PDB file of C-alpha atoms in Angstrom:
ATOM      1  CA  UNK A 790     -43.654  -6.417 -33.202  1.00 58.00           C
ATOM      2  CA  UNK A 791     -46.476  -4.410 -32.161  1.00 58.00           C
ATOM      3  CA  UNK A 792     -46.165  -0.404 -32.116  1.00 55.00           C
ATOM      4  CA  UNK A 793     -46.010  -0.494 -28.123  1.00 54.00           C
ATOM      5  CA  UNK A 794     -43.037  -2.956 -28.202  1.00 53.00           C
ATOM      6  CA  UNK A 795     -41.238  -0.428 -30.848  1.00 47.00           C
ATOM      7  CA  UNK A 796     -41.671   2.463 -28.932  1.00 50.00           C
ATOM      8  CA  UNK A 797     -40.780   0.812 -25.587  1.00 43.00           C
ATOM      9  CA  UNK A 798     -37.264  -0.396 -27.697  1.00 51.00           C
ATOM     10  CA  UNK A 799     -36.672   3.266 -28.846  1.00 51.00           C
ATOM     11  CA  UNK A 800     -37.049   4.486 -25.538  1.00 47.00           C
ATOM     12  CA  UNK A 801     -34.930   1.793 -24.158  1.00 47.00           C
ATOM     13  CA  UNK A 802     -32.014   2.380 -27.011  1.00 45.00           C
ATOM     14  CA  UNK A 803     -32.604   6.107 -26.404  1.00 49.00           C
ATOM     15  CA  UNK A 804     -32.305   6.003 -22.777  1.00 46.00           C
ATOM     16  CA  UNK A 805     -29.160   3.877 -22.571  1.00 48.00           C
ATOM     17  CA  UNK A 806     -27.515   6.125 -25.318  1.00 48.00           C
ATOM     18  CA  UNK A 807     -27.922   8.908 -23.151  1.00 47.00           C
ATOM     19  CA  UNK A 808     -27.136   7.221 -19.746  1.00 46.00           C
ATOM     20  CA  UNK A 809     -23.314   5.982 -21.928  1.00 45.00           C
ATOM     21  CA  UNK A 810     -22.816   9.625 -23.205  1.00 45.00           C
ATOM     22  CA  UNK A 811     -23.395  11.170 -19.468  1.00 46.00           C
ATOM     23  CA  UNK A 812     -20.919   8.530 -18.265  1.00 49.00           C
ATOM     24  CA  UNK A 813     -18.298   9.694 -20.732  1.00 50.00           C
ATOM     25  CA  UNK A 814     -17.088  12.780 -19.271  1.00 51.00           C
ATOM     26  CA  UNK A 815     -14.647  13.854 -21.991  1.00 56.00           C
ATOM     27  CA  UNK A 816     -11.757  13.485 -20.027  1.00 60.00           C
ATOM     28  CA  UNK A 817      -8.623  11.696 -21.636  1.00 75.00           C
ATOM     29  CA  UNK A 818      -5.818  10.574 -19.473  1.00 79.00           C
ATOM     30  CA  UNK A 819      -2.260  10.748 -19.953  1.00 84.00           C
ATOM     31  CA  UNK A 820       0.585   9.541 -18.752  1.00 90.00           C
ATOM     32  CA  UNK A 821       3.925  11.649 -18.303  1.00 92.00           C
ATOM     33  CA  UNK A 822       7.434  10.847 -17.515  1.00 95.00           C
ATOM     34  CA  UNK A 823       9.982  13.034 -15.774  1.00 96.00           C
ATOM     35  CA  UNK A 824      13.569  13.214 -16.054  1.00 97.00           C
ATOM     36  CA  UNK A 825      16.423  15.674 -15.165  1.00 96.00           C
ATOM     37  CA  UNK A 826      18.628  16.638 -18.129  1.00 97.00           C
ATOM     38  CA  UNK A 827      20.496  19.490 -19.520  1.00 96.00           C
ATOM     39  CA  UNK A 828      18.972  22.067 -22.238  1.00 95.00           C
ATOM     40  CA  UNK A 829      20.036  19.060 -25.037  1.00 96.00           C
ATOM     41  CA  UNK A 830      17.976  16.413 -23.299  1.00 97.00           C
ATOM     42  CA  UNK A 831      20.523  14.586 -22.149  1.00 98.00           C
ATOM     43  CA  UNK A 832      19.601  12.993 -18.817  1.00 98.00           C
ATOM     44  CA  UNK A 833      21.785  13.970 -15.342  1.00 97.00           C
ATOM     45  CA  UNK A 834      21.806  12.734 -12.153  1.00 95.00           C
ATOM     46  CA  UNK A 835      18.505  13.581 -10.499  1.00 93.00           C
ATOM     47  CA  UNK A 836      20.677  15.726  -7.939  1.00 92.00           C
ATOM     48  CA  UNK A 837      21.219  18.192 -10.514  1.00 92.00           C
ATOM     49  CA  UNK A 838      17.420  19.010 -10.678  1.00 92.00           C
ATOM     50  CA  UNK A 839      16.972  18.878  -6.140  1.00 89.00           C
ATOM     51  CA  UNK A 840      16.373  22.651  -5.903  1.00 79.00           C
ATOM     52  CA  UNK A 841      16.106  22.040  -1.845  1.00 75.00           C
ATOM     53  CA  UNK A 842      19.683  20.257  -1.413  1.00 60.00           C
ATOM     54  CA  UNK A 843      21.441  22.972  -3.220  1.00 58.00           C
ATOM     55  CA  UNK A 844      22.677  20.440  -6.080  1.00 54.00           C
ATOM     56  CA  UNK A 845      20.692  22.533  -8.933  1.00 57.00           C
ATOM     57  CA  UNK A 846      22.268  24.832 -10.631  1.00 62.00           C
ATOM     58  CA  UNK A 847      21.201  26.883 -14.250  1.00 76.00           C
ATOM     59  CA  UNK A 848      21.470  24.854 -17.330  1.00 88.00           C
ATOM     60  CA  UNK A 849      19.065  21.842 -15.901  1.00 94.00           C
ATOM     61  CA  UNK A 850      15.746  21.159 -16.597  1.00 95.00           C
ATOM     62  CA  UNK A 851      12.843  19.013 -16.086  1.00 96.00           C
ATOM     63  CA  UNK A 852      11.979  17.606 -19.418  1.00 97.00           C
ATOM     64  CA  UNK A 853       8.533  15.857 -19.782  1.00 96.00           C
ATOM     65  CA  UNK A 854       6.836  13.621 -22.064  1.00 95.00           C
ATOM     66  CA  UNK A 855       3.635  11.126 -22.841  1.00 93.00           C
ATOM     67  CA  UNK A 856       6.105   9.218 -24.755  1.00 93.00           C
ATOM     68  CA  UNK A 857       8.842   9.007 -22.247  1.00 95.00           C
ATOM     69  CA  UNK A 858       9.004   5.975 -19.934  1.00 93.00           C
ATOM     70  CA  UNK A 859      10.628   4.964 -17.209  1.00 92.00           C
ATOM     71  CA  UNK A 860      14.467   3.751 -17.481  1.00 95.00           C
ATOM     72  CA  UNK A 861      16.379   5.895 -19.729  1.00 97.00           C
ATOM     73  CA  UNK A 862      19.988   6.129 -18.418  1.00 97.00           C
ATOM     74  CA  UNK A 863      21.971   8.805 -17.368  1.00 97.00           C
ATOM     75  CA  UNK A 864      23.945   9.925 -20.320  1.00 98.00           C
ATOM     76  CA  UNK A 865      21.380   8.942 -22.652  1.00 97.00           C
ATOM     77  CA  UNK A 866      19.339  11.697 -24.904  1.00 98.00           C
ATOM     78  CA  UNK A 867      15.485  11.927 -24.463  1.00 98.00           C
ATOM     79  CA  UNK A 868      13.570  10.725 -27.355  1.00 96.00           C
ATOM     80  CA  UNK A 869      12.229  13.828 -29.411  1.00 94.00           C
ATOM     81  CA  UNK A 870       8.854  15.622 -28.854  1.00 92.00           C
ATOM     82  CA  UNK A 871       9.334  16.430 -24.616  1.00 94.00           C
ATOM     83  CA  UNK A 872       8.861  19.428 -23.451  1.00 95.00           C
ATOM     84  CA  UNK A 873      11.036  20.936 -20.623  1.00 96.00           C
ATOM     85  CA  UNK A 874      10.819  23.708 -17.655  1.00 95.00           C
ATOM     86  CA  UNK A 875      13.289  24.768 -15.234  1.00 94.00           C
ATOM     87  CA  UNK A 876      14.178  22.551 -12.302  1.00 93.00           C
ATOM     88  CA  UNK A 877      12.737  25.088  -9.911  1.00 92.00           C
ATOM     89  CA  UNK A 878       9.983  26.548 -11.635  1.00 93.00           C
ATOM     90  CA  UNK A 879       7.222  25.390  -8.555  1.00 93.00           C
ATOM     91  CA  UNK A 880       4.154  26.606 -10.456  1.00 93.00           C
ATOM     92  CA  UNK A 881       5.032  23.994 -13.162  1.00 92.00           C
ATOM     93  CA  UNK A 882       6.186  21.408 -10.896  1.00 92.00           C
ATOM     94  CA  UNK A 883       2.689  21.519  -9.589  1.00 90.00           C
ATOM     95  CA  UNK A 884       0.901  21.853 -12.648  1.00 90.00           C
ATOM     96  CA  UNK A 885       1.928  18.605 -13.522  1.00 89.00           C
ATOM     97  CA  UNK A 886       1.590  17.220  -9.902  1.00 89.00           C
ATOM     98  CA  UNK A 887       4.614  16.736  -8.952  1.00 92.00           C
ATOM     99  CA  UNK A 888       6.709  18.168  -5.409  1.00 91.00           C
ATOM    100  CA  UNK A 889       6.784  22.085  -5.706  1.00 90.00           C
ATOM    101  CA  UNK A 890      10.754  21.502  -4.544  1.00 90.00           C
ATOM    102  CA  UNK A 891      12.931  18.903  -3.891  1.00 90.00           C
ATOM    103  CA  UNK A 892      14.164  16.051  -5.667  1.00 90.00           C
ATOM    104  CA  UNK A 893      12.111  14.006  -8.459  1.00 92.00           C
ATOM    105  CA  UNK A 894      13.618  10.762  -9.568  1.00 95.00           C
ATOM    106  CA  UNK A 895      14.592  10.252 -12.817  1.00 96.00           C
ATOM    107  CA  UNK A 896      11.655   7.726 -14.419  1.00 95.00           C
ATOM    108  CA  UNK A 897       8.799   9.251 -12.489  1.00 94.00           C
ATOM    109  CA  UNK A 898       5.801   8.536 -14.472  1.00 93.00           C
ATOM    110  CA  UNK A 899       2.683  11.066 -13.641  1.00 91.00           C
ATOM    111  CA  UNK A 900      -0.878  10.146 -14.833  1.00 86.00           C
ATOM    112  CA  UNK A 901      -2.877  13.321 -14.813  1.00 74.00           C
ATOM    113  CA  UNK A 902      -6.491  14.270 -16.598  1.00 50.00           C
ATOM    114  CA  UNK A 903      -6.038  16.335 -20.031  1.00 56.00           C
ATOM    115  CA  UNK A 904      -8.178  18.648 -21.220  1.00 44.00           C
ATOM    116  CA  UNK A 905     -10.532  19.557 -18.503  1.00 36.00           C
ATOM    117  CA  UNK A 906      -8.139  21.027 -16.278  1.00 39.00           C
ATOM    118  CA  UNK A 907      -7.671  18.017 -13.453  1.00 36.00           C
ATOM    119  CA  UNK A 908      -4.620  17.774 -11.423  1.00 38.00           C
ATOM    120  CA  UNK A 909      -2.186  15.057 -11.411  1.00 38.00           C
ATOM    121  CA  UNK A 910      -3.841  11.589  -9.908  1.00 35.00           C
ATOM    122  CA  UNK A 911      -1.528   9.331  -9.487  1.00 37.00           C
ATOM    123  CA  UNK A 912       2.512   9.116  -9.707  1.00 39.00           C
ATOM    124  CA  UNK A 913       4.757   5.999  -9.736  1.00 39.00           C
ATOM    125  CA  UNK A 914       8.688   6.413  -9.509  1.00 40.00           C
ATOM    126  CA  UNK A 915      11.006   4.638 -11.671  1.00 44.00           C
ATOM    127  CA  UNK A 916      14.656   3.284 -11.463  1.00 42.00           C
TER     128      UNK A 916
END
């Protein structure tokens, strides 16, 4: 190979690597599952976390985790590793891309950007 071919090949590889790095913004997407549960993580009817309907009350929380999936039945305990916030905490709800008030279906899954301050981008509701 001539030195010109080597230089062009090296330049192309350098530009290709730089372009790939520029396309990778470093954002990580994470799915979080959400459930209405008591302070022990036992799932309750989602109406208990509905602050618009007057159904809420003390002792109920919205639990969330990347490990939660839709389909856990009422009365079962959520898998360990989740976090919780008060069902009527409007700021916490909004930070996860959830409605700031009202009912959230048990098993709702939201996808959001982690690490760059992004907001929730999409959601699908489970059973």
